[in-house]
Short mmCIF file of C-alpha atoms in Angstrom, two decimals:
data_model
loop_
_atom_site.label_atom_id
_atom_site.label_comp_id
_atom_site.label_asym_id
_atom_site.label_seq_id
_atom_site.Cartn_x
_atom_site.Cartn_y
_atom_site.Cartn_z
CA MET L 1 229.31 31.62 378.50
CA ASN L 2 225.36 32.17 379.17
CA ALA L 3 225.67 31.01 383.33
CA LEU L 4 224.18 33.44 385.63
CA ARG L 5 226.43 34.12 388.25
CA SER L 6 224.60 34.69 392.24
CA ILE L 7 226.46 36.54 394.87
CA VAL L 8 225.22 39.16 397.76
CA ALA L 9 225.49 43.09 396.83
CA ALA L 10 224.21 46.10 397.92
CA SER L 11 220.43 47.32 397.74
CA PHE L 12 219.51 48.39 393.95
CA GLY L 13 215.97 50.72 393.64
CA ALA L 14 213.18 50.12 392.09
CA CYS L 15 210.45 51.85 390.39
CA ALA L 16 207.13 50.73 391.99
CA LEU L 17 204.33 49.23 389.38
CA GLY L 18 201.18 48.02 391.60
CA ILE L 19 200.71 45.16 389.39
CA ALA L 20 198.17 42.40 390.13
CA ALA L 21 199.29 39.30 391.02
CA ASP L 22 197.86 35.60 390.67
CA ALA L 23 196.93 34.43 394.58
CA GLN L 24 199.66 32.90 396.56
CA ALA L 25 202.11 33.48 393.61
CA LEU L 26 205.12 35.65 393.85
CA ALA L 27 204.65 38.81 392.05
CA VAL L 28 207.05 41.50 390.58
CA THR L 29 206.09 44.98 392.16
CA GLY L 30 208.78 47.30 390.63
CA THR L 31 211.46 47.26 387.80
CA SER L 32 214.44 49.36 386.86
CA PRO L 33 214.39 50.27 384.51
CA ALA L 34 210.75 50.90 384.05
CA LEU L 35 208.11 48.89 382.10
CA ASN L 36 208.24 50.66 378.58
CA ALA L 37 210.97 53.47 379.89
CA SER L 38 213.12 55.23 377.17
CA ASN L 39 216.75 56.85 376.90
CA ILE L 40 218.12 54.35 379.20
CA PRO L 41 222.02 54.70 379.33
CA ARG L 42 223.48 51.57 377.86
CA GLY L 43 225.12 50.29 380.91
CA THR L 44 222.16 50.46 383.01
CA ALA L 45 221.88 47.61 385.65
CA ILE L 46 218.18 45.58 385.37
CA SER L 47 216.81 45.12 389.00
CA ILE L 48 213.40 43.76 389.64
CA THR L 49 211.74 43.86 393.36
CA PHE L 50 209.41 41.04 394.32
CA ASP L 51 207.00 40.74 397.17
CA THR L 52 208.67 38.23 398.85
CA PRO L 53 212.78 36.79 399.15
CA VAL L 54 213.89 35.02 395.81
CA ALA L 55 215.11 31.44 396.19
CA PRO L 56 218.33 32.27 394.34
CA ALA L 57 218.68 28.23 392.92
CA THR L 58 215.60 29.02 390.63
CA VAL L 59 217.51 31.88 388.85
CA ASN L 60 219.78 30.68 385.78
CA ALA L 61 220.48 31.28 382.47
CA SER L 62 216.83 29.66 381.25
CA SER L 63 214.55 31.33 383.54
CA LEU L 64 215.89 34.65 383.70
CA ARG L 65 216.77 35.94 379.87
CA VAL L 66 217.96 39.38 379.08
CA TRP L 67 218.11 40.56 375.54
CA GLY L 68 218.36 43.02 372.76
CA ARG L 69 217.33 43.29 369.39
CA SER L 70 221.03 43.56 367.98
CA SER L 71 223.24 42.51 370.66
CA GLY L 72 221.29 39.31 371.29
CA THR L 73 221.36 37.51 374.92
CA ALA L 74 223.49 39.26 377.61
CA THR L 75 225.73 37.77 379.76
CA GLY L 76 226.61 39.14 383.34
CA THR L 77 226.19 38.89 386.78
CA VAL L 78 223.02 38.64 389.14
CA THR L 79 222.97 40.10 392.61
CA TYR L 80 220.50 40.01 395.67
CA SER L 81 219.66 42.94 398.18
CA LEU L 82 216.29 43.83 400.41
CA ASP L 83 216.95 40.75 401.79
CA SER L 84 216.72 39.20 398.33
CA ARG L 85 213.42 40.72 397.38
CA THR L 86 215.36 42.48 394.87
CA LEU L 87 217.06 40.88 391.91
CA THR L 88 219.88 42.82 389.92
CA PHE L 89 221.44 42.09 386.33
CA THR L 90 224.38 43.98 385.04
CA SER L 91 225.42 42.93 381.95
CA ALA L 92 228.92 42.34 380.92
CA THR L 93 228.56 44.81 378.09
CA PRO L 94 226.64 48.04 377.12
CA TYR L 95 223.96 47.24 375.00
CA PHE L 96 223.69 48.90 371.43
CA PRO L 97 222.42 53.19 370.99
CA GLY L 98 218.91 52.96 369.98
CA GLU L 99 218.24 49.11 371.03
CA LEU L 100 214.83 47.40 372.29
CA VAL L 101 215.99 45.40 375.61
CA THR L 102 213.69 42.74 377.12
CA ILE L 103 213.67 40.98 380.21
CA ASN L 104 211.73 37.80 380.27
CA LEU L 105 211.15 35.72 383.43
CA ALA L 106 209.89 32.21 383.39
CA ARG L 107 206.86 30.65 385.77
CA THR L 108 209.84 28.69 387.40
CA ILE L 109 211.56 31.53 389.39
CA GLY L 110 210.27 31.23 393.04
CA GLY L 111 210.53 32.24 396.23
CA THR L 112 211.69 31.25 399.30
CA ASP L 113 208.38 30.73 400.78
CA THR L 114 207.94 28.19 397.27
CA SER L 115 206.13 30.29 395.97
CA THR L 116 206.31 30.89 391.71
CA LEU L 117 205.46 33.59 389.47
CA ARG L 118 202.72 33.21 387.69
CA SER L 119 201.78 30.63 384.99
CA GLY L 120 202.33 33.21 382.08
CA GLY L 121 206.03 34.81 383.97
CA TYR L 122 207.04 38.10 383.37
CA ALA L 123 208.17 40.64 380.23
CA PHE L 124 209.65 44.04 380.16
CA SER L 125 211.40 46.10 377.88
CA PHE L 126 212.94 49.45 377.62
CA LEU L 127 214.37 51.50 374.95
CA THR L 128 218.55 52.97 375.17
CA VAL L 129 219.61 56.40 374.76
CA VAL L 130 221.30 57.36 371.75
CA ASN L 131 223.92 59.85 371.83
CA GLY L 132 224.11 62.40 368.96
CA GLY L 133 222.87 62.13 365.58
CA SER L 134 222.05 65.24 363.49
CA MET L 135 219.84 63.71 361.21
CA ASN L 136 222.01 64.61 358.39
CA PHE L 137 222.82 61.33 356.46
CA THR L 138 225.91 61.02 353.81
CA GLU L 139 225.53 57.79 351.63
CA ILE L 140 229.15 55.97 351.95
CA ASP L 141 227.72 52.82 349.98
CA SER L 142 225.60 50.79 347.77
CA VAL L 143 226.05 47.36 347.99
CA THR L 144 224.67 44.62 346.23
CA VAL L 145 223.52 41.22 347.18
CA ARG L 146 223.48 39.80 344.59
CA THR L 147 226.14 37.46 343.69
CA GLN L 148 225.92 36.88 339.67
CA ALA L 149 224.95 40.85 338.08
CA GLN L 150 221.44 39.95 336.34
CA THR L 151 220.10 37.23 338.78
CA THR L 152 217.45 38.73 340.44
CA THR L 153 217.21 37.94 344.36
CA ARG L 154 214.29 40.73 345.24
CA LEU L 155 215.77 42.12 349.05
CA TYR L 156 212.91 42.61 350.96
CA GLY L 157 214.26 43.84 353.81
CA GLY L 158 216.60 43.63 356.60
CA ALA L 159 217.55 42.28 360.26
CA PHE L 160 220.45 43.96 361.88
CA ALA L 161 222.39 42.20 364.56
CA ASP L 162 225.57 41.14 366.41
CA LEU L 163 225.99 37.78 364.59
CA ASP L 164 229.76 37.37 365.50
CA GLU L 165 229.73 39.35 369.18
CA ASN L 166 232.23 41.10 367.78
CA GLY L 167 230.60 44.44 369.35
CA TRP L 168 229.77 45.52 365.31
CA ILE L 169 226.16 45.14 363.99
CA ASP L 170 225.68 42.98 360.90
CA PHE L 171 223.14 43.12 357.94
CA VAL L 172 221.04 40.43 356.91
CA GLY L 173 219.27 40.72 353.82
CA ILE L 174 216.05 38.75 353.09
CA ASN L 175 215.52 38.00 349.76
CA GLU L 176 211.86 36.62 348.18
CA ILE L 177 212.48 35.50 345.01
CA SER L 178 216.21 33.70 345.91
CA ALA L 179 214.65 32.11 348.80
CA ASP L 180 217.68 32.94 351.37
CA LEU L 181 219.37 34.93 353.60
CA ARG L 182 222.05 37.17 352.14
CA VAL L 183 224.54 38.21 355.18
CA LEU L 184 226.82 41.69 354.88
CA MET L 185 229.22 41.61 357.57
CA ASN L 186 230.29 44.84 359.36
CA ARG L 187 233.92 45.40 358.59
CA SER L 188 234.34 46.53 362.28
CA ASP L 189 236.88 49.10 361.05
CA GLY L 190 234.49 52.23 361.73
CA THR L 191 233.74 53.10 358.48
CA GLY L 192 230.46 51.85 358.56
CA LEU L 193 230.94 49.82 355.38
CA VAL L 194 230.85 45.84 355.17
CA HIS L 195 232.00 43.41 353.09
CA PRO L 196 230.41 41.37 350.04
CA VAL L 197 228.17 38.87 351.10
CA LYS L 198 229.22 36.25 353.01
CA LEU L 199 228.90 32.69 351.05
CA PRO L 200 226.71 30.78 350.84
CA PRO L 201 223.71 32.34 350.99
CA THR L 202 221.27 30.66 353.97
CA PRO L 203 218.13 29.10 352.47
CA ILE L 204 214.84 29.54 353.78
CA GLY L 205 211.25 29.36 352.20
CA GLN L 206 209.79 31.17 349.24
CA GLU L 207 208.73 34.75 349.31
CA ALA L 208 210.06 35.22 352.77
CA SER L 209 208.58 39.03 354.46
CA PRO L 210 209.05 40.16 358.18
CA SER L 211 211.56 38.63 359.74
CA GLU L 212 212.94 38.33 363.62
CA ALA L 213 216.51 38.19 364.58
CA VAL L 214 216.53 36.78 368.26
CA ASP L 215 218.36 33.77 370.03
CA PHE L 216 215.84 31.07 369.60
CA ASP L 217 217.87 28.46 371.51
CA ASN L 218 219.56 30.79 373.86
CA ASP L 219 222.99 29.82 372.95
CA GLY L 220 224.09 32.93 372.71
CA PHE L 221 224.10 33.45 368.94
CA VAL L 222 221.62 35.63 367.04
CA ASP L 223 219.17 33.43 364.95
CA VAL L 224 216.76 34.45 362.38
CA ALA L 225 212.55 33.84 361.75
CA THR L 226 210.80 34.94 358.64
CA SER L 227 207.41 34.30 357.28
CA ASN L 228 207.26 32.96 354.01
CA THR L 229 204.37 34.19 351.91
CA SER L 230 204.15 31.69 349.35
CA SER L 231 205.48 28.79 351.18
CA ASN L 232 202.51 29.32 353.87
CA SER L 233 205.36 28.99 356.45
CA VAL L 234 207.88 30.27 358.77
CA SER L 235 211.66 29.33 358.40
CA ILE L 236 214.11 29.07 361.49
CA VAL L 237 217.76 28.90 361.16
CA LEU L 238 219.89 28.73 364.32
CA GLY L 239 223.01 30.78 364.39
CA ASN L 240 226.84 29.60 364.42
CA GLY L 241 228.28 32.99 365.88
CA ASP L 242 230.26 33.51 362.69
CA GLY L 243 227.67 35.25 360.31
CA SER L 244 226.81 32.05 359.19
CA PHE L 245 223.07 29.48 360.36
CA ALA L 246 222.53 25.99 360.39
CA PRO L 247 220.30 24.46 357.71
CA GLN L 248 216.20 26.11 358.56
CA GLN L 249 213.54 24.52 360.01
CA GLN L 250 210.83 25.09 358.07
CA VAL L 251 207.29 24.97 360.07
CA PRO L 252 203.77 25.17 358.25
CA VAL L 253 201.56 28.04 359.46
CA GLY L 254 198.25 29.52 357.71
CA ASN L 255 197.69 30.75 354.22
CA VAL L 256 199.61 34.04 352.44
CA PRO L 257 201.83 34.76 356.46
CA HIS L 258 203.14 38.43 356.40
CA GLY L 259 203.70 39.59 359.51
CA LEU L 260 205.90 37.99 362.28
CA ALA L 261 206.50 38.59 366.50
CA ALA L 262 208.78 37.18 368.19
CA LEU L 263 207.67 37.35 371.68
CA ASP L 264 207.33 34.54 374.87
CA ALA L 265 203.50 33.27 374.72
CA ASP L 266 203.17 30.84 377.51
CA GLY L 267 205.86 32.09 379.99
CA ASP L 268 208.65 29.70 380.04
CA ALA L 269 210.92 32.70 379.21
CA ASP L 270 211.83 31.75 375.72
CA LEU L 271 210.87 33.10 372.60
CA ASP L 272 207.88 31.64 370.60
CA LEU L 273 206.27 32.99 367.24
CA VAL L 274 203.41 34.44 366.02
CA THR L 275 202.09 35.07 361.85
CA ALA L 276 199.70 37.07 361.03
CA ASN L 277 198.02 34.91 358.19
CA GLN L 278 196.34 37.46 354.96
CA GLY L 279 194.55 34.20 353.22
CA SER L 280 193.43 32.15 355.85
CA GLY L 281 192.59 35.40 357.96
CA ASN L 282 193.82 33.96 360.94
CA LEU L 283 196.88 34.20 362.93
CA SER L 284 199.24 31.39 364.09
CA LEU L 285 201.34 30.72 366.99
CA LEU L 286 204.73 28.37 367.33
CA LEU L 287 205.82 27.38 370.60
CA ASN L 288 209.48 26.87 371.24
CA ASP L 289 210.69 23.79 373.35
CA GLY L 290 213.54 26.45 374.71
CA ASN L 291 216.08 25.14 372.38
CA GLY L 292 215.04 26.80 369.43
CA VAL L 293 212.94 23.57 367.67
CA PHE L 294 209.31 24.58 366.89
CA GLY L 295 206.28 22.61 366.86
CA ALA L 296 203.41 22.31 364.97
CA SER L 297 201.70 25.79 364.51
CA THR L 298 198.38 26.68 366.15
CA PRO L 299 195.75 28.62 364.68
CA PHE L 300 193.77 31.07 366.02
CA ASP L 301 191.36 34.09 365.04
CA PHE L 302 189.79 37.26 367.00
CA ASP L 303 186.16 37.25 366.52
CA THR L 304 187.31 39.66 362.90
CA GLY L 305 186.49 37.10 360.19
CA ASN L 306 188.83 36.84 357.59
CA ASN L 307 189.13 40.85 357.19
CA GLY L 308 193.16 39.92 356.15
CA GLN L 309 195.19 39.81 359.21
CA TYR L 310 198.54 41.18 357.33
CA PRO L 311 201.01 43.13 360.12
CA LEU L 312 201.81 42.31 363.30
CA ALA L 313 204.00 44.12 365.83
CA ALA L 314 204.03 42.99 369.96
CA GLY L 315 204.60 44.98 372.98
CA ASP L 316 203.25 45.72 376.46
CA MET L 317 200.13 47.56 375.46
CA ASP L 318 198.65 47.40 378.51
CA HIS L 319 201.67 47.51 381.29
CA ASP L 320 201.07 44.09 383.15
CA GLY L 321 204.40 42.30 382.54
CA LEU L 322 202.92 40.51 379.59
CA ILE L 323 203.93 40.96 375.86
CA ASP L 324 200.53 41.28 373.76
CA LEU L 325 199.89 42.19 370.13
CA VAL L 326 198.96 44.75 367.66
CA VAL L 327 197.37 43.20 364.57
CA GLY L 328 196.21 45.26 361.32
CA THR L 329 193.66 43.66 358.88
CA ARG L 330 193.53 45.22 355.70
CA ASN L 331 190.40 44.53 354.82
CA ASP L 332 188.38 46.79 356.93
CA ASN L 333 191.53 48.86 357.67
CA GLN L 334 191.85 48.15 361.33
CA VAL L 335 194.04 47.97 363.83
CA HIS L 336 193.71 45.70 366.93
CA VAL L 337 194.98 45.37 370.03
CA LEU L 338 195.05 41.60 371.51
CA HIS L 339 196.06 41.29 375.15
CA ALA L 340 198.47 38.06 376.17
CA ASN L 341 196.71 36.04 378.52
CA GLY L 342 199.65 34.55 379.22
CA ASN L 343 199.21 31.03 378.31
CA GLY L 344 199.75 31.12 374.65
CA THR L 345 195.89 32.69 373.72
CA PHE L 346 195.08 36.34 373.73
CA THR L 347 191.62 38.33 373.74
CA ARG L 348 191.28 41.10 371.49
CA VAL L 349 190.84 44.18 374.06
CA SER L 350 190.44 46.84 371.54
CA ASN L 351 190.56 48.29 367.63
CA ARG L 352 190.56 51.40 365.85
CA SER L 353 190.89 52.58 361.93
CA ALA L 354 194.26 52.99 360.62
CA GLY L 355 192.96 55.35 358.06
CA GLY L 356 193.68 52.76 354.97
CA LEU L 357 195.34 49.18 353.90
CA THR L 358 197.36 48.38 356.74
CA TRP L 359 200.34 47.21 355.38
CA MET L 360 203.17 47.21 358.10
CA MET L 361 203.19 48.28 361.94
CA ALA L 362 205.67 49.03 364.73
CA VAL L 363 204.93 49.95 368.19
CA GLY L 364 207.22 52.84 370.04
CA ASP L 365 206.74 55.29 372.65
CA VAL L 366 207.08 58.29 370.47
CA ASP L 367 205.40 61.05 372.97
CA ASN L 368 207.86 59.79 375.83
CA ASP L 369 204.70 59.16 378.07
CA GLY L 370 205.62 54.99 378.86
CA ARG L 371 202.78 54.00 376.60
CA LEU L 372 203.91 52.16 373.55
CA ASP L 373 202.24 53.76 370.32
CA VAL L 374 201.56 52.29 367.03
CA SER L 375 202.99 53.26 363.73
CA SER L 376 201.43 52.22 360.83
CA VAL L 377 201.95 52.64 357.02
CA ASN L 378 199.23 51.79 354.78
CA GLY L 379 199.26 50.35 351.69
CA GLN L 380 198.02 51.98 348.25
CA THR L 381 196.23 54.46 349.95
CA ASN L 382 199.84 55.73 349.97
CA ASN L 383 199.11 57.04 353.70
CA GLY L 384 200.88 56.13 357.41
CA ALA L 385 199.31 56.64 360.83
CA ILE L 386 200.24 57.12 364.26
CA LEU L 387 198.20 55.79 366.91
CA ARG L 388 198.47 57.30 370.81
CA GLY L 389 198.08 54.03 373.13
CA ASN L 390 196.55 54.90 376.20
CA GLY L 391 198.10 52.35 378.60
CA ASP L 392 195.52 50.05 379.17
CA GLY L 393 195.41 48.56 375.31
CA THR L 394 193.04 51.23 373.65
CA LEU L 395 194.30 53.53 371.36
CA GLN L 396 193.24 57.00 370.44
CA ALA L 397 192.08 58.00 366.73
CA ALA L 398 195.19 57.94 364.05
CA ALA L 399 196.96 61.03 363.04
CA LEU L 400 197.48 60.59 359.36
CA SER L 401 200.35 61.85 357.23
CA SER L 402 200.25 61.72 353.39
CA PHE L 403 203.33 60.18 351.45
CA GLY L 404 203.61 59.79 347.63
CA GLY L 405 203.15 55.85 346.30
CA SER L 406 201.89 53.10 347.70
CA MET L 407 203.46 52.44 351.43
CA VAL L 408 205.21 49.09 352.28
CA ALA L 409 207.29 49.86 355.67
CA THR L 410 207.61 52.26 359.00
CA ASP L 411 210.40 52.43 361.36
CA LEU L 412 211.18 54.13 364.48
CA GLY L 413 214.77 55.48 365.88
CA ASP L 414 216.12 58.12 367.52
CA LEU L 415 217.78 59.69 364.45
CA ASP L 416 219.04 63.13 365.86
CA GLY L 417 219.44 62.02 369.25
CA ASP L 418 217.10 64.74 370.98
CA GLY L 419 215.16 61.67 372.77
CA ASP L 420 212.22 60.73 370.97
CA LEU L 421 211.60 58.44 368.36
CA ASP L 422 211.53 59.71 364.74
CA TRP L 423 209.94 58.13 361.72
CA VAL L 424 211.34 56.82 358.52
CA THR L 425 208.67 55.25 355.77
CA SER L 426 209.23 53.70 352.96
CA SER L 427 207.13 54.00 349.25
CA PHE L 428 207.13 51.64 346.81
CA GLY L 429 205.45 53.33 344.32
CA ALA L 430 207.03 56.39 344.55
CA ALA L 431 210.51 54.87 345.02
CA ARG L 432 211.46 56.69 347.95
CA TRP L 433 211.90 56.93 351.71
CA TYR L 434 210.88 59.52 354.09
CA VAL L 435 212.59 60.96 356.97
CA LEU L 436 210.20 62.44 359.56
CA ARG L 437 211.79 64.44 362.24
CA ASN L 438 209.54 63.62 365.95
CA ASP L 439 209.02 66.60 368.05
CA ALA L 440 207.26 65.84 371.30
CA GLY L 441 204.89 63.84 369.20
CA VAL L 442 204.31 65.72 366.16
CA PHE L 443 206.34 64.77 362.73
CA THR L 444 207.53 66.79 360.17
CA GLN L 445 209.19 65.47 357.04
CA VAL L 446 212.67 66.52 356.92
CA GLN L 447 214.04 64.52 354.24
CA THR L 448 213.52 62.16 351.08
CA ILE L 449 215.95 59.86 349.57
CA THR L 450 215.55 58.35 346.50
CA ALA L 451 216.07 54.47 345.54
CA ASP L 452 217.80 53.37 342.63
CA ALA L 453 214.27 51.31 341.72
CA ASN L 454 212.11 50.85 345.03
CA ALA L 455 212.09 51.89 348.42
CA SER L 456 211.57 48.76 350.69
CA CYS L 457 212.54 48.34 354.35
CA ALA L 458 214.83 50.89 356.17
CA SER L 459 216.96 49.42 359.05
CA LEU L 460 217.99 52.16 361.70
CA TYR L 461 221.11 51.38 363.66
CA ASP L 462 224.89 52.13 364.51
CA PHE L 463 226.67 50.73 362.07
CA ASP L 464 230.21 52.88 362.46
CA ASN L 465 229.92 52.54 366.34
CA ASP L 466 229.84 56.23 366.95
CA GLY L 467 226.47 56.17 369.56
CA ASP L 468 224.12 57.62 367.12
CA LEU L 469 221.60 56.14 364.70
CA ASP L 470 222.66 55.36 360.76
CA MET L 471 220.29 53.51 357.88
CA ALA L 472 220.61 50.73 355.43
CA LEU L 473 217.75 51.33 353.27
CA ALA L 474 216.57 47.81 351.06
CA ASP L 475 216.13 48.83 347.64
CA GLU L 476 213.39 45.95 346.53
CA THR L 477 214.23 45.65 342.92
CA ALA L 478 217.30 46.82 342.46
CA ASP L 479 218.86 44.48 345.35
CA VAL L 480 220.88 46.81 346.73
CA VAL L 481 221.80 47.84 350.59
CA LEU L 482 222.20 52.07 350.71
CA LEU L 483 224.01 52.53 353.73
CA LEU L 484 223.63 56.29 355.14
CA ARG L 485 225.87 57.57 357.54
CA ASN L 486 224.34 59.93 360.32
CA GLU L 487 226.78 62.84 360.59
CA GLY L 488 225.94 63.77 364.08
CA SER L 489 228.80 62.29 366.40
CA ILE L 490 231.95 62.94 364.46
CA LEU L 491 234.01 63.10 368.12
CA PHE L 492 233.74 59.58 367.40
CA ARG L 493 235.09 58.89 363.97
CA ASN L 494 237.13 56.73 364.95
CA GLY L 495 234.36 54.48 365.60
CA TYR L 496 234.65 53.15 368.95
CA GLU L 497 232.15 55.36 371.40
CA GLY L 498 233.14 57.00 374.68
CA PRO L 499 232.04 55.99 378.01
CA PRO L 500 228.20 54.51 377.82
#
């Protein structure tokens, strides 16, 4: 299923990057789409150009991984051009609208001259285009994740991925008190509605907070990892391809983990995990053996002392083909950028004030300049921040927005289809979600959505396959998911979008 086929094909262009290479190492000189590009057509072929011809025998499903945040591992064909200096991957199916697609190249990819990639490998990401969208949302259902009416689960938030590979995105509820995952499978009929909770729920650790839904074992099925605040652990459950999961692997990490990020930290192209641990004031690295089995965690710090490491995000902040970390520290209200060294270590290169008690962060290019920016919401300080990236690992001063009540979540997505990322924030204290429109990097609040009890995370994805981004909003204490359909793409209301 995951085998990559190599054939000879015509030339495919690439964008020059001018990336420095290790001495005598095979080097990436360009990619198409460009690193951190936005608004890329969903059926776009992906090309990587090297400074010397590539040895096709070194390119396989383990050394070249292409995956989407919702679609999971992509399958397709690999072709070569420009005397085998350019490798082109064409996915068998289009990616989802507004999806972050990441390409990981392992250090084992080699040239015909026997050189290989640098020890850290290479990675780059791009964001697919959203067709349509109006930011005119209609609530179509309120779905409970409880299986017994009076038994609380404490729905922290959700992951959204195509769990059964049928081309429709499903919803995975992350529950703190019941300590489990509860899956709402998409009805796959264009309505955007979901089936009741798939039984039985999947056990995970206590008080699970952020999650990552990616393919850890490279079998084509989406898996899920959660950081478990009360258990001081990470749970990894491998997907079976039908919306169910294998029993968890639970790995101890530092004290009181909150933030969680999946990235290739050591250059082998499989996805490792990092947690941010508030209690112990450090981070923990968990390395993947390539089969979705994680070794014991390794703690590390970045010279801050115990400043309450809390939210965590990942992205290439300095354009070097390695995925960096962005960490928020609550005790000193700072956002830190940690440069990836490619060997499982990270070095802090900059920090900025977040303007409040950092609770959750997300990265994305909000002004379409090819540089990743940081969005943060700041807990009991009732505000949020946008920190523009300079493309070298440094950030500009925070631009603050005030909201009512304690803030718990920040999410970015192109809700109106105009090519830039809009912003949705969640307030537990005010029981509201705030929707902000982006106009060339300037955010204006355009809608407030009231929760039944307490607003938690917002999940922005296309649940009815009409090409625009809808919203699934998790109410943390009512234990319901509000499904809000974006009414911007009425041409595709039959549930099937036209050509990508």
